[in-house]
mmCIF file of C-alpha atoms in Angstrom:
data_model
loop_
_atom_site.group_PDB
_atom_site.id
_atom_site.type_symbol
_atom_site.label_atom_id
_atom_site.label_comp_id
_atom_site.label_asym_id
_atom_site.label_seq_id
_atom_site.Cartn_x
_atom_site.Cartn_y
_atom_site.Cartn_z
ATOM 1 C CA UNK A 879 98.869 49.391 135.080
ATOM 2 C CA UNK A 880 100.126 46.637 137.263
ATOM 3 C CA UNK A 881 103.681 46.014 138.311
ATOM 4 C CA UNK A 882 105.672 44.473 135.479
ATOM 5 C CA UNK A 883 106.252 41.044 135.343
ATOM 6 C CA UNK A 884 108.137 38.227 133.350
ATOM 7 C CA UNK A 885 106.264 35.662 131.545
ATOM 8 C CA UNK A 886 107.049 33.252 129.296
ATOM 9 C CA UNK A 887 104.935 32.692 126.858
ATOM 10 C CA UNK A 888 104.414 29.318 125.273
ATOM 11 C CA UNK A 889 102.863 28.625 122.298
ATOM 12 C CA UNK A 890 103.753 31.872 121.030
ATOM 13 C CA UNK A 891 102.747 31.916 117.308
ATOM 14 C CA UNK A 892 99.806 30.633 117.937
ATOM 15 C CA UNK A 893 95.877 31.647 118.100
ATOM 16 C CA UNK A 894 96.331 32.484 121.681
ATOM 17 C CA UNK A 895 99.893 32.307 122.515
ATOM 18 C CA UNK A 896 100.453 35.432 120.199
ATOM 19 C CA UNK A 897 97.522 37.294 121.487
ATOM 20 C CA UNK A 898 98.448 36.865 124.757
ATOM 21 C CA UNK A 899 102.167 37.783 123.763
ATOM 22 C CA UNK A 900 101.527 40.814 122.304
ATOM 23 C CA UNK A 901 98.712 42.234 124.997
ATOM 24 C CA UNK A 902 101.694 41.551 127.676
ATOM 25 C CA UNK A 903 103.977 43.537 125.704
ATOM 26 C CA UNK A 904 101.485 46.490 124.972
ATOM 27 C CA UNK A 905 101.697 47.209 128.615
ATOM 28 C CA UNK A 906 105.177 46.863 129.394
ATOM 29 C CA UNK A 907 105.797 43.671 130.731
ATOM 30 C CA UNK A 908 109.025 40.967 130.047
ATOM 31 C CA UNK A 909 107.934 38.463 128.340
ATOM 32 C CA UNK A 910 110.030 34.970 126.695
ATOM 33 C CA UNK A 911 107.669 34.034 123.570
ATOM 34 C CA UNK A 912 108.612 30.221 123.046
ATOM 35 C CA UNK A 913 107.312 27.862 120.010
ATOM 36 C CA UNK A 914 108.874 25.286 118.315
ATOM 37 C CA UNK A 915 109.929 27.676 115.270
ATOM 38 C CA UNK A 916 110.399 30.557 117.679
ATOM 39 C CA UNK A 917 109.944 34.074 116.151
ATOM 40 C CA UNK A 918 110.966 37.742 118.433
ATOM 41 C CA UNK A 919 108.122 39.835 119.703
ATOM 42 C CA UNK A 920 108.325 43.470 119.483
ATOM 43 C CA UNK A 921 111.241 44.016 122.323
ATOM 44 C CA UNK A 922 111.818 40.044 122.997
ATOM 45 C CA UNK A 923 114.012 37.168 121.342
ATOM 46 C CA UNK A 924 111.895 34.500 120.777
ATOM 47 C CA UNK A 925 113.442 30.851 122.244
ATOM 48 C CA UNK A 926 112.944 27.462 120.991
ATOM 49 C CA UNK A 927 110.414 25.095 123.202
ATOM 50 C CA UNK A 928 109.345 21.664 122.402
ATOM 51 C CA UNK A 929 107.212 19.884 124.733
ATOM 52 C CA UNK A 930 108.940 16.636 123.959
ATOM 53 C CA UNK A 931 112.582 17.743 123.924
ATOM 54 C CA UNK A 932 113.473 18.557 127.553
ATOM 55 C CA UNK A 933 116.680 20.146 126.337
ATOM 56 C CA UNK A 934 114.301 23.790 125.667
ATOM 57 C CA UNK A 935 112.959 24.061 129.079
ATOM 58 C CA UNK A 936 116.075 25.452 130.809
ATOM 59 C CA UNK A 937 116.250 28.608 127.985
ATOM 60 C CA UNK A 938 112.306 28.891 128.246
ATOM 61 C CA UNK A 939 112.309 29.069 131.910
ATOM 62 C CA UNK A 940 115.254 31.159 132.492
ATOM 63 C CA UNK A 941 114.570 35.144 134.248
ATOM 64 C CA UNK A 942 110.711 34.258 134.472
ATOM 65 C CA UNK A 943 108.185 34.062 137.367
ATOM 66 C CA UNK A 944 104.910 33.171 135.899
ATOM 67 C CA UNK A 945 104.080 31.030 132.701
ATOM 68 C CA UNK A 946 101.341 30.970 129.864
ATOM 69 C CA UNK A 947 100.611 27.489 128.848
ATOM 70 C CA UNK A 948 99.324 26.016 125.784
ATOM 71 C CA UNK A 949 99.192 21.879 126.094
ATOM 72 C CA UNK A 950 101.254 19.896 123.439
ATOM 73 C CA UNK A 951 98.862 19.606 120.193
ATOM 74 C CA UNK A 952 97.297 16.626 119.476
ATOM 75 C CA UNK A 953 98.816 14.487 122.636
ATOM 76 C CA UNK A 954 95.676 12.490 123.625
ATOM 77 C CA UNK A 955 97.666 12.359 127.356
ATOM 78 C CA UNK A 956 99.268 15.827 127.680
ATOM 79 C CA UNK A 957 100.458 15.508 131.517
ATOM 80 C CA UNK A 958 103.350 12.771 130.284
ATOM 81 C CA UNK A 959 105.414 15.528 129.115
ATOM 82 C CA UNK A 960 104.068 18.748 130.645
ATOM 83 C CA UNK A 961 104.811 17.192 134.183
ATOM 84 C CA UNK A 962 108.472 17.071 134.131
ATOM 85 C CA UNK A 963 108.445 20.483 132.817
ATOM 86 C CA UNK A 964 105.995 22.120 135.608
ATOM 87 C CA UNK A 965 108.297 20.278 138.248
ATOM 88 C CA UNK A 966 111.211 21.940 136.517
ATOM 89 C CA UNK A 967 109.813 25.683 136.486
ATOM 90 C CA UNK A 968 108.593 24.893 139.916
ATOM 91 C CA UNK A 969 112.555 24.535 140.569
ATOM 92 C CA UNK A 970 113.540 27.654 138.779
ATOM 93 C CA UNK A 971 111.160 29.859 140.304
ATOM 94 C CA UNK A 972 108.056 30.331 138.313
ATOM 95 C CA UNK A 973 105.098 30.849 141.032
ATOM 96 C CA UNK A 974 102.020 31.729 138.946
ATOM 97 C CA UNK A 975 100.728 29.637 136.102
ATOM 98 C CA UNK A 976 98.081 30.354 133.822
ATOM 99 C CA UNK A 977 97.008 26.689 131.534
ATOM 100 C CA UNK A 978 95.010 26.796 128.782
ATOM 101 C CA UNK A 979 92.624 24.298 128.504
ATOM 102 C CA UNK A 980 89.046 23.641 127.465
ATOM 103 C CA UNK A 981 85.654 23.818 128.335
ATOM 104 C CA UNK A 982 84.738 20.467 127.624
ATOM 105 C CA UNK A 983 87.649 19.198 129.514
ATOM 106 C CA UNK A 984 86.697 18.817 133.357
ATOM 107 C CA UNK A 985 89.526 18.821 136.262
ATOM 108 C CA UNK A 986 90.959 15.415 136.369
ATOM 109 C CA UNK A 987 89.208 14.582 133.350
ATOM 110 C CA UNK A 988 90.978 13.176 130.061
ATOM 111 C CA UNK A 989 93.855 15.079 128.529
ATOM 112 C CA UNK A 990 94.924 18.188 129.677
ATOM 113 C CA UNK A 991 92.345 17.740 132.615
ATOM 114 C CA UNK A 992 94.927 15.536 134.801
ATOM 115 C CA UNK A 993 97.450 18.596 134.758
ATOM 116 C CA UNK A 994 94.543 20.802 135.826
ATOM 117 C CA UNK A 995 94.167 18.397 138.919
ATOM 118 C CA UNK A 996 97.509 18.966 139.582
ATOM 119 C CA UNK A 997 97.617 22.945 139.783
ATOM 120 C CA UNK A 998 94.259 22.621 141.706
ATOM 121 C CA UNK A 999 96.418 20.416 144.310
ATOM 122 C CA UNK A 1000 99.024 23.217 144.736
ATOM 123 C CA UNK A 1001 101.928 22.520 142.316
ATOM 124 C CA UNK A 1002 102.318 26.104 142.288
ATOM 125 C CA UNK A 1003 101.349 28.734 144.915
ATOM 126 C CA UNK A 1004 99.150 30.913 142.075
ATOM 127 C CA UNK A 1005 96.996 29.459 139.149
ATOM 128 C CA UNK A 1006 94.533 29.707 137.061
ATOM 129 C CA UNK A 1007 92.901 27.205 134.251
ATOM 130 C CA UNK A 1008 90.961 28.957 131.481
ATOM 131 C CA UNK A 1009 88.644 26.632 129.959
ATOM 132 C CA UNK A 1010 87.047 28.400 126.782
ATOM 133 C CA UNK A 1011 84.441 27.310 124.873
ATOM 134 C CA UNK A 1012 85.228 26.329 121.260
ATOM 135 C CA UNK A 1013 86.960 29.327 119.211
ATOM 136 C CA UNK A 1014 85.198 31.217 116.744
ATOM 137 C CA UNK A 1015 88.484 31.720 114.829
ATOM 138 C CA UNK A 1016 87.786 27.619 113.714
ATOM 139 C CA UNK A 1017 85.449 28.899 111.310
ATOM 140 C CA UNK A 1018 87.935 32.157 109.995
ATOM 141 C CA UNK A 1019 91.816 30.618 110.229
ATOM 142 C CA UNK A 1020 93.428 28.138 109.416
ATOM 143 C CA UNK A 1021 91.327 25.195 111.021
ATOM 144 C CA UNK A 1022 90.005 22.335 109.302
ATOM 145 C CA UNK A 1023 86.630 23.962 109.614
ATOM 146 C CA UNK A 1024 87.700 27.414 107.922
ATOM 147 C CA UNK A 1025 89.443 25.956 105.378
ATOM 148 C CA UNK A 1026 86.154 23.992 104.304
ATOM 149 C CA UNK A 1027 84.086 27.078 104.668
ATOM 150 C CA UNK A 1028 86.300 28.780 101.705
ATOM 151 C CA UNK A 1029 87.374 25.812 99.491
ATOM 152 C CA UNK A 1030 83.739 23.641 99.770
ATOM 153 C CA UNK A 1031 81.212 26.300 101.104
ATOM 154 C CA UNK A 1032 80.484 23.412 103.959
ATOM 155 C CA UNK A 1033 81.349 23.448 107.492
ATOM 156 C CA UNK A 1034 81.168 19.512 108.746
ATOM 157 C CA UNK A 1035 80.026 17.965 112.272
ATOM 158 C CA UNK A 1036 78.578 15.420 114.092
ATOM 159 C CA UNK A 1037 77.287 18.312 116.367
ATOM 160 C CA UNK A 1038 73.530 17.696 115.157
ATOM 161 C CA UNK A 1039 71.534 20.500 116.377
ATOM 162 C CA UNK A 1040 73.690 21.152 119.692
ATOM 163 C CA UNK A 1041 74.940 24.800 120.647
ATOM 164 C CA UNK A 1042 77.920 26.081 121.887
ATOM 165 C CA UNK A 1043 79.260 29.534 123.376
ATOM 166 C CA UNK A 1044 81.925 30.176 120.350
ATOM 167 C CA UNK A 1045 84.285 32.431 121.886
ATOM 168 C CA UNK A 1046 86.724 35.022 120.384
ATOM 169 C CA UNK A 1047 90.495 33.968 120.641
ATOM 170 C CA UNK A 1048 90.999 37.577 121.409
ATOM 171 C CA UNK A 1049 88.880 37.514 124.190
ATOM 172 C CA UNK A 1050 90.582 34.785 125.693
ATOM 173 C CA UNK A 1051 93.932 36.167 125.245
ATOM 174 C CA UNK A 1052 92.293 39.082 127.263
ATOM 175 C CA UNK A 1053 91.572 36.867 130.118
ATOM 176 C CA UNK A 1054 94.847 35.353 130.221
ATOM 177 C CA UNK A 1055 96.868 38.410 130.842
ATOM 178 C CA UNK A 1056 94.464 39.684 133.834
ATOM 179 C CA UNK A 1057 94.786 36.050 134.858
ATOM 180 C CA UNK A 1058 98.502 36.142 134.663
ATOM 181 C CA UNK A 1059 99.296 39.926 135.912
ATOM 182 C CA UNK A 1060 96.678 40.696 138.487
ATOM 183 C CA UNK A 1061 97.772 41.354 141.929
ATOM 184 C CA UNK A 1062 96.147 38.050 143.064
ATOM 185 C CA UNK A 1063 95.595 35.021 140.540
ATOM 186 C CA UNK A 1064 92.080 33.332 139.925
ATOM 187 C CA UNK A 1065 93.147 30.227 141.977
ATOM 188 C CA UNK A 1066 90.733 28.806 140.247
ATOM 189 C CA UNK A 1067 89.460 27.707 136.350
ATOM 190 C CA UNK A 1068 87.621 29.805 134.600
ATOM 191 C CA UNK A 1069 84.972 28.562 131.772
ATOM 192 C CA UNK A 1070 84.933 31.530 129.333
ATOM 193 C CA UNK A 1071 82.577 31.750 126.458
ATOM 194 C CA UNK A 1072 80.894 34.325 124.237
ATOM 195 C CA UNK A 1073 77.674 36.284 124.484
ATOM 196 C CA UNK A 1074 75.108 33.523 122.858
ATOM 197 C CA UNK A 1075 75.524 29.966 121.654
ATOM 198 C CA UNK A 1076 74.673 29.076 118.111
ATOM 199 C CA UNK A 1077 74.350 25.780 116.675
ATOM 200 C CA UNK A 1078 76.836 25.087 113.605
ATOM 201 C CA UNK A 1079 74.231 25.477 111.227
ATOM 202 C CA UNK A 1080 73.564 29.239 112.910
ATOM 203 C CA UNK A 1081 77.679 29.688 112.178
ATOM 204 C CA UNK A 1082 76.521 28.371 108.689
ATOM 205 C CA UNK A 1083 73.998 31.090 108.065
ATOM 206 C CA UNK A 1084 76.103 34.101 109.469
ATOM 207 C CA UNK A 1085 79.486 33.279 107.660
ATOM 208 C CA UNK A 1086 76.971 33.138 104.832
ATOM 209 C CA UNK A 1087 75.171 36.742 105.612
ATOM 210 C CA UNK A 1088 78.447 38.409 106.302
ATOM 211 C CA UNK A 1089 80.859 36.581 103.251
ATOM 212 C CA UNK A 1090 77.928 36.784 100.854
ATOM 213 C CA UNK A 1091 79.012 33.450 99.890
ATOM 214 C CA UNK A 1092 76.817 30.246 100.635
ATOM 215 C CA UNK A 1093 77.818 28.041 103.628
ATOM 216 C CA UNK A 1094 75.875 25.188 104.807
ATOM 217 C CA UNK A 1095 76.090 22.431 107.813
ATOM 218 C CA UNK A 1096 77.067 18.973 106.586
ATOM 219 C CA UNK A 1097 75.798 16.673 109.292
ATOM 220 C CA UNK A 1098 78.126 13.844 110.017
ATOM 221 C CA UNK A 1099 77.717 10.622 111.865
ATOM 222 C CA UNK A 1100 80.284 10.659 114.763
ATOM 223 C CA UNK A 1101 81.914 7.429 112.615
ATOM 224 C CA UNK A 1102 82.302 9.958 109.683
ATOM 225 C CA UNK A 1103 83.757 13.206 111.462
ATOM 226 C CA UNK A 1104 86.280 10.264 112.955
ATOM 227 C CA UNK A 1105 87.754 9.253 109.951
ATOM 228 C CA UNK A 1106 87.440 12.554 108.397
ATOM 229 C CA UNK A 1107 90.187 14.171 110.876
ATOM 230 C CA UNK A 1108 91.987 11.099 110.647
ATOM 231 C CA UNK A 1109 91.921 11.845 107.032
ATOM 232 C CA UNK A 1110 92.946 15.461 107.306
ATOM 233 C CA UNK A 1111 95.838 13.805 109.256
ATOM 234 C CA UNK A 1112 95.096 14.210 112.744
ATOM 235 C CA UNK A 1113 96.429 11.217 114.779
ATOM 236 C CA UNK A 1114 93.218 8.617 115.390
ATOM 237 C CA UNK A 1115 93.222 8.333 119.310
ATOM 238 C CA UNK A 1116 92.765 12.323 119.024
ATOM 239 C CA UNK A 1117 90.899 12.400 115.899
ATOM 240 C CA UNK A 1118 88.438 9.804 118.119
ATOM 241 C CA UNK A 1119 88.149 12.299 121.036
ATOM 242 C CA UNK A 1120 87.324 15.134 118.913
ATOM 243 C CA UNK A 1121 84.701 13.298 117.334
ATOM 244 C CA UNK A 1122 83.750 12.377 120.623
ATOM 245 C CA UNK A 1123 83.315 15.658 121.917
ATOM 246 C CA UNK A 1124 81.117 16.922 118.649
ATOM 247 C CA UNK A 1125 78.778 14.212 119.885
ATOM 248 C CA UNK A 1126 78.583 15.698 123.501
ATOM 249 C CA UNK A 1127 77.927 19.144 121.559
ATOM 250 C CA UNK A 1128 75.068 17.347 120.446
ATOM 251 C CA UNK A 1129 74.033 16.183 123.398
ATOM 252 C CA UNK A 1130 73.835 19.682 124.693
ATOM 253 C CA UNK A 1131 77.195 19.673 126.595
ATOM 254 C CA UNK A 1132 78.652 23.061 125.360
ATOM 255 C CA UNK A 1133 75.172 25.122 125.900
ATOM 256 C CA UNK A 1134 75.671 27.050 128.247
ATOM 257 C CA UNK A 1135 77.440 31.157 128.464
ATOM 258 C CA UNK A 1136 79.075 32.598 131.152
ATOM 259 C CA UNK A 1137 80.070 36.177 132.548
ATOM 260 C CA UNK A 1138 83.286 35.294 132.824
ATOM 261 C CA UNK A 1139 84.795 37.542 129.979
ATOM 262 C CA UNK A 1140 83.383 40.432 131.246
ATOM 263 C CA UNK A 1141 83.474 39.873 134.922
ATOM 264 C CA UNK A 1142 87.924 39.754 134.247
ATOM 265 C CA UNK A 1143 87.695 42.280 131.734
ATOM 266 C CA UNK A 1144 85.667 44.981 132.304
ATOM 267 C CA UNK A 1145 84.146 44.392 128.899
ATOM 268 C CA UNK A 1146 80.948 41.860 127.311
ATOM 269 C CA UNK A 1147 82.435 38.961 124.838
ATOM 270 C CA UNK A 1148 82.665 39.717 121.290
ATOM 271 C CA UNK A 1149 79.704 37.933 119.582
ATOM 272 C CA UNK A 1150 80.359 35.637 116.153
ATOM 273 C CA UNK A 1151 78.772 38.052 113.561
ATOM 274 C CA UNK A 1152 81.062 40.823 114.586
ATOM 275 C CA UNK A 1153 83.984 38.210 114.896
ATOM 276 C CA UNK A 1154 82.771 37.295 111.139
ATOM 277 C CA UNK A 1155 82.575 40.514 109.967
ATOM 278 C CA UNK A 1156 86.341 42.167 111.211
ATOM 279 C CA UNK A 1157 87.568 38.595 110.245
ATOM 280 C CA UNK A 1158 86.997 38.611 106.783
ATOM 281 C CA UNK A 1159 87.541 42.350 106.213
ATOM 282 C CA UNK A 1160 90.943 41.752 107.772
ATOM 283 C CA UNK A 1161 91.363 39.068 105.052
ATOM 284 C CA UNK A 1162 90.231 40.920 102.695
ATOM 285 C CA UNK A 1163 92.748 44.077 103.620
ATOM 286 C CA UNK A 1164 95.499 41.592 103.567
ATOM 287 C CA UNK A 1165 94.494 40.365 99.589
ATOM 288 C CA UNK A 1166 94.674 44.080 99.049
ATOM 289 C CA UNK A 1167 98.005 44.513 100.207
ATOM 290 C CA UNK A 1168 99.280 41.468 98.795
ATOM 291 C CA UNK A 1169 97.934 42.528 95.289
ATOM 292 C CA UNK A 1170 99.351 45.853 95.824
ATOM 293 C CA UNK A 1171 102.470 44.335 96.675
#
C-alpha cells in the first residue's frame, strides 16, 4: 500500500465523495469527510463545509495535505467561491488536489472548467481533474432520471439518438484515490468512462431486461427537458446548461470510451447491465431488511 496520507474529503455523503471516503479509509489513510450535514466515517469525525460560508474552510482544511473536490451543486459559475477556498488550502498546506469535474466540461470552459484552468496553471504543485462521463447511478439513485424510471416507467431527454460512455460512480471513486495517493499525481485530467456507450433508449431497454419492469425513452425537445428541470426545481441558468448539454449528447459529443479506468486501476470499467443488475438487487436487499425490520 502507499504511504498514508491526509485527505479531506469534500462532498462526503455524496455519490462520489462517500466512495472515495470510504476506499481511503479501507487502506488506512486520514481522512476529514466534509458536507454540509457532515456525518463520521468509520475512524473520522465528519466537519461541516459549505462552499458559500467561508467560516468551514479553516476546520476542513486543518491537519490535511491533499484534497478531494466536488464543485458547489448547481452554481452555473463554480470558481466564484471555490477560488478563495483553493487560495486558502494553498496557505495551509494542501499540495495535491484531485477536482471532480466532467467530461463534457473542457479546461477553461464554462463552470467548473475555469477552476480546471487554474490547477493546469500551477495553483498547486500536484493535480489531477477527473472528467467522467455521465454516471450510470442517474438511472439507479436518487436522480431525476431514476426516480422517473420507478414512479413513470420513462426515462426523459433531449439526447435523441446520441451515446454516451455511462460510467460507474464506483469506478470513479476508484480513480480518485490512485489519483490522490499515488507516489506522483496525474498532473493532468483524466476523461474516464465505461466499457461501451449506449444511447438512452439502450439504458431504456436494459433497466427494462434486468427490473423486468417496462422502461422507455421519452424524447424531449431541448425547450422541454429545460423547463422540465426547472420544474423539478433546479435553478434555470443550470437547468438551461443541462439541457444544453443533452443536446450536445445528441450531437454525438459524449461518444467516445476511454482506457482510462483501467489504465489507473489495474481493472476494465464496470459496464451498465452489471451496474443494473447489483443496483437493483442491492435495493431489493435493502426492502428486505426494511420489511424484516
Amino acid at each position: 500500500m502507499s504511504t498514508p496520507v491526509s485527505v479531506l474529503v469534500t462532498g462526503a455523503t455524496g455519490t462520489t465523495g462517500s466512495r472515495v471516503a470510504d476506499r481511503l479509509v479501507a487502506l488506512g489513510h486520514d481522512i476529514t469527510p466534509a458536507s454540509r450535514r457532515p456525518t463520521d466515517a468509520v475512524g473520522a469525525r465528519g466537519v461541516r463545509f459549505d462552499w458559500h460560508d467561508a467560516g468551514t474552510y479553516g476546520a476542513a482544511l486543518c491537519g490535511v495535505d491533499r484534497a478531494y473536490l466536488v464543485p458547489p451543486i448547481g452554481d452555473p459559475d463554480p470558481a466564484l467561491v471555490m477560488l478563495p477556498f483553493l487560495e486558502q488550502a494553498r496557505a495551509a498546506g494542501v499540495r495535491r488536489v484531485v477536482l471532480l469535474s466532467s467530461s463534457a466540461v473542457p479546461v477553461g470552459g464554462p463552470g467548473v472548467g475555469r477552476v480546471h484552468a487554474l490547477l493546469a496553471d500551477g495553483l498547486f504543485g500536484e493535480w489531477a481533474v477527473l472528467r467522467p462521463s455521465w454516471f450510470m447511478q442517474n438511472f439507479t439513485g436518487g436522480h431525476l432520471h431514476a426516480e422517473s424510471i420507478r414512479e413513470e416507467g420513462v426515462v426523459s431527454s433531449a439526447t435523441g439518438d446520441g451515446k454516451v460512455g455511462f460510467v460507474d460512480a464506483d469506478d470513479i471513486a476508484a480513480v480518485a484515490v490512485r489519483a490522490l495517493t499515488d507516489p506522483v499525481a496525474p498532473d493532468t485530467d483524466l476523461v474516464l468512462t465505461g466499457p461501451e456507450t449506449l444511447s438512452y433508449r439502450e439504458v431504456a431497454t436494459v433497466m427494462t431486461q434486468v427490473s423486468g419492469r417496462p422502461v422507455e425513452h421519452r424524447q424531449l425537445t431541448y425547450e422541454q427537458m429545460r423547463d422540465r428541470l426547472t420544474a423539478a426545481g433546479i435553478p434555470g441558468e443550470f437547468a438551461a446548461m443541462l439541457a444544453g448539454m443533452d443536446r450536445s449528447i445528441a450531437q454525438g459529443a459524449e461518444n467516445r470510451v476511454t482506457g482510462t479506468v483501467e489504465r489507473m486501476t489495474g481493472r476494465p470499467p464496470r459496464t451498465f447491465r452489471a451496474h443494473a443488475e447489483r443496483a437493483l438487487a442491492e435495493r431489493g436487499r435493502r426492502a428486505g431488511a426494511e420489511a424484516g425490520a
